[in-house]
Every structure is written in structure tokens, then in C-alpha cells.
Coordinates of C-alpha atoms in Angstrom, one line a residue:
M336 CA -5.8 -40.1 -1.1
A337 CA -7.1 -42.7 1.3
D338 CA -8.2 -41.8 4.8
S339 CA -5.4 -42.0 7.4
R340 CA -7.4 -44.2 9.8
S341 CA -8.1 -47.9 9.8
H342 CA -11.8 -48.5 10.1
R343 CA -11.4 -52.2 10.8
G344 CA -11.3 -52.8 14.5
A345 CA -11.5 -49.1 15.3
G346 CA -12.7 -48.5 18.8
R347 CA -12.1 -52.0 19.9
G348 CA -8.6 -51.6 21.3
R349 CA -6.9 -52.7 18.1
Q350 CA -3.9 -51.0 16.7
R351 CA -4.7 -48.3 14.2
I352 CA -2.5 -47.7 11.2
K353 CA -1.7 -44.2 10.1
H354 CA -0.6 -44.1 6.5
P355 CA -0.1 -41.6 3.7
F356 CA -1.2 -44.2 1.1
D357 CA -2.2 -42.7 -2.2
T358 CA -4.6 -45.0 -4.0
E359 CA -4.2 -43.1 -7.3
K360 CA -0.4 -43.6 -7.3
A361 CA -0.9 -47.2 -6.3
Q362 CA -3.2 -47.9 -9.2
L363 CA -0.7 -46.4 -11.6
A364 CA 2.0 -48.6 -10.1
Q365 CA -0.3 -51.6 -10.5
R366 CA -0.9 -50.9 -14.1
S367 CA 2.9 -50.4 -14.7
L368 CA 3.9 -53.5 -12.9
A369 CA 1.1 -55.5 -14.6
S370 CA 3.0 -55.1 -17.9
K371 CA 5.9 -57.0 -16.4
I372 CA 3.9 -60.2 -15.7
S373 CA 5.3 -63.3 -17.5
F374 CA 3.0 -66.2 -18.3
E375 CA 6.0 -68.4 -19.4
P376 CA 6.1 -71.6 -17.5
P377 CA 9.3 -72.6 -15.8
R378 CA 11.6 -75.0 -17.8
E379 CA 11.7 -77.5 -15.0
I380 CA 9.7 -77.8 -11.8
R381 CA 11.6 -79.4 -8.9
S382 CA 10.0 -77.5 -6.0
I383 CA 6.9 -75.5 -5.1
C384 CA 6.5 -72.9 -2.4
G385 CA 3.1 -71.9 -0.9
V386 CA 2.8 -68.5 0.9
D387 CA 0.0 -66.8 2.7
V388 CA -0.6 -64.1 5.3
S389 CA -3.2 -64.2 8.0
Y390 CA -4.2 -61.2 10.2
R391 CA -5.3 -60.5 13.7
G392 CA -6.2 -56.9 13.7
E393 CA -3.4 -55.2 11.9
E394 CA -0.7 -57.8 12.9
G395 CA 0.2 -60.0 10.0
Y396 CA 1.4 -63.6 10.3
A397 CA 2.9 -65.1 7.2
A398 CA 4.1 -68.6 6.4
G399 CA 5.9 -70.2 3.5
V400 CA 6.5 -73.9 2.9
V401 CA 8.7 -75.3 0.2
L402 CA 8.0 -78.9 -1.0
S403 CA 10.0 -81.1 -3.4
L404 CA 8.3 -82.3 -6.5
P405 CA 7.2 -84.9 -7.3
A406 CA 7.8 -86.4 -3.8
M407 CA 6.0 -83.6 -2.0
E408 CA 8.4 -83.7 0.9
E409 CA 9.0 -80.6 3.0
I410 CA 12.3 -79.0 2.2
E411 CA 11.9 -76.0 4.5
A412 CA 9.3 -73.8 6.2
E413 CA 9.6 -70.2 7.5
T414 CA 7.4 -67.6 9.1
A415 CA 7.4 -63.8 9.4
F416 CA 5.2 -61.5 11.3
G417 CA 4.8 -57.8 12.0
T418 CA 2.4 -54.8 11.6
A419 CA 0.7 -54.3 8.3
P420 CA 2.0 -51.2 6.5
I421 CA -1.5 -50.1 5.5
P422 CA -5.0 -51.1 6.5
Y423 CA -7.0 -53.5 4.3
M424 CA -8.3 -51.7 1.2
P425 CA -10.1 -53.6 -1.5
G426 CA -7.9 -53.8 -4.6
F427 CA -4.6 -53.0 -2.8
L428 CA -3.9 -56.2 -0.9
G429 CA -0.6 -56.6 -2.6
F430 CA 0.7 -53.4 -1.0
R431 CA -0.4 -54.7 2.4
E432 CA 1.1 -58.2 2.0
M433 CA 4.4 -57.6 0.1
R434 CA 6.2 -56.7 3.3
F435 CA 5.4 -60.2 4.6
F436 CA 6.1 -62.0 1.3
A437 CA 9.5 -60.2 1.0
A438 CA 10.5 -61.2 4.5
L439 CA 9.6 -64.8 3.8
F440 CA 11.4 -64.8 0.4
R441 CA 14.6 -63.4 2.2
K442 CA 14.4 -66.1 4.9
L443 CA 13.8 -69.1 2.6
K444 CA 17.1 -70.6 1.5
T445 CA 15.4 -72.6 -1.3
K446 CA 14.3 -70.6 -4.3
A447 CA 11.4 -72.7 -5.5
S448 CA 10.6 -73.3 -9.2
V449 CA 7.0 -72.2 -8.6
Y450 CA 5.3 -70.1 -6.0
M451 CA 1.7 -70.4 -5.0
V452 CA 0.4 -67.2 -3.4
N453 CA -3.0 -66.9 -1.8
G454 CA -4.3 -63.8 -3.7
H455 CA -5.4 -62.5 -7.0
G456 CA -3.0 -62.5 -10.0
A457 CA -3.4 -61.0 -13.4
F458 CA -7.2 -61.2 -13.2
H459 CA -7.2 -58.3 -10.6
P460 CA -9.1 -55.2 -11.8
E461 CA -5.8 -53.4 -12.4
G462 CA -4.1 -56.5 -13.7
L463 CA -1.9 -56.9 -10.6
G464 CA -3.2 -58.6 -7.6
A465 CA -1.1 -59.8 -4.6
A466 CA 0.0 -63.0 -6.3
S467 CA 1.3 -61.2 -9.5
H468 CA 2.7 -58.4 -7.3
F469 CA 4.9 -61.0 -5.6
G470 CA 5.8 -62.5 -9.0
V471 CA 7.1 -59.3 -10.5
A472 CA 8.8 -58.2 -7.3

């Protein structure tokens, strides 16, 4: 089980996250979800959505922008923010960022043909990085 303290920013007045995050269970979940990844391309691509999360301490700020294709005109843009559910731990970024990706997905009215997520995909050590975590969710 991971330590219940955030080491990033500790002692510098930043918010610390207390979490009961079990890395062994998370790795099992990653392996299980990795089997659900599809590499089939969409039949038709009319829009594309890019999403990313940036952090200041443990506060996350996410943005999603949907563009039309091939014109590349903005259809809509949304943001989401809040406290990260767990501190940064190498290999488990998907668990940290899914809260923000899910909030963006719920807010965006346009369901894009393709999503571009700033994060690892199937080439993650457990086969399920943040990008593919979003894809199977």
C-alpha cells in the first residue's frame, strides 16, 4: 500500500492528500482494463477532442477542446478543476487524472469521433496509461 502522505510540496504550505490508495489493486485493475482496449479506428472522423490536466500543487485544472474536421474550427471548449484524488505516483497517472477527464466528458455536449489525451496509452508498463484508461472508461 502506498504511503498516505504526498511528498510533492510537503512542508511548503501545499495541500497534502491523504489516500488509502492500494498500488497492487491498481495494477490488477490496469491489467484487467488493458484487455478492453480497442485498436479499431472509427468508421468516420468528423471531430476531434484534445484533453489535458495541469497541476498546481494538488489542484488540477483540466481543459477539453472539440474541433471539427477537416475545417479545424472550434465546436466547444470546457474546463474542470478540483483537488486530485491521489498524489502523483509513477505508473498511476490515470487514477489521478480520470476524475478530471470524466468531468470534462460530462460537460462536453459534443461526443467527438476521436479523443487525444496527453498521457500514455497501451505502451504503459501495465498496458493501461492515462490515455487508454480514458478510452476504456
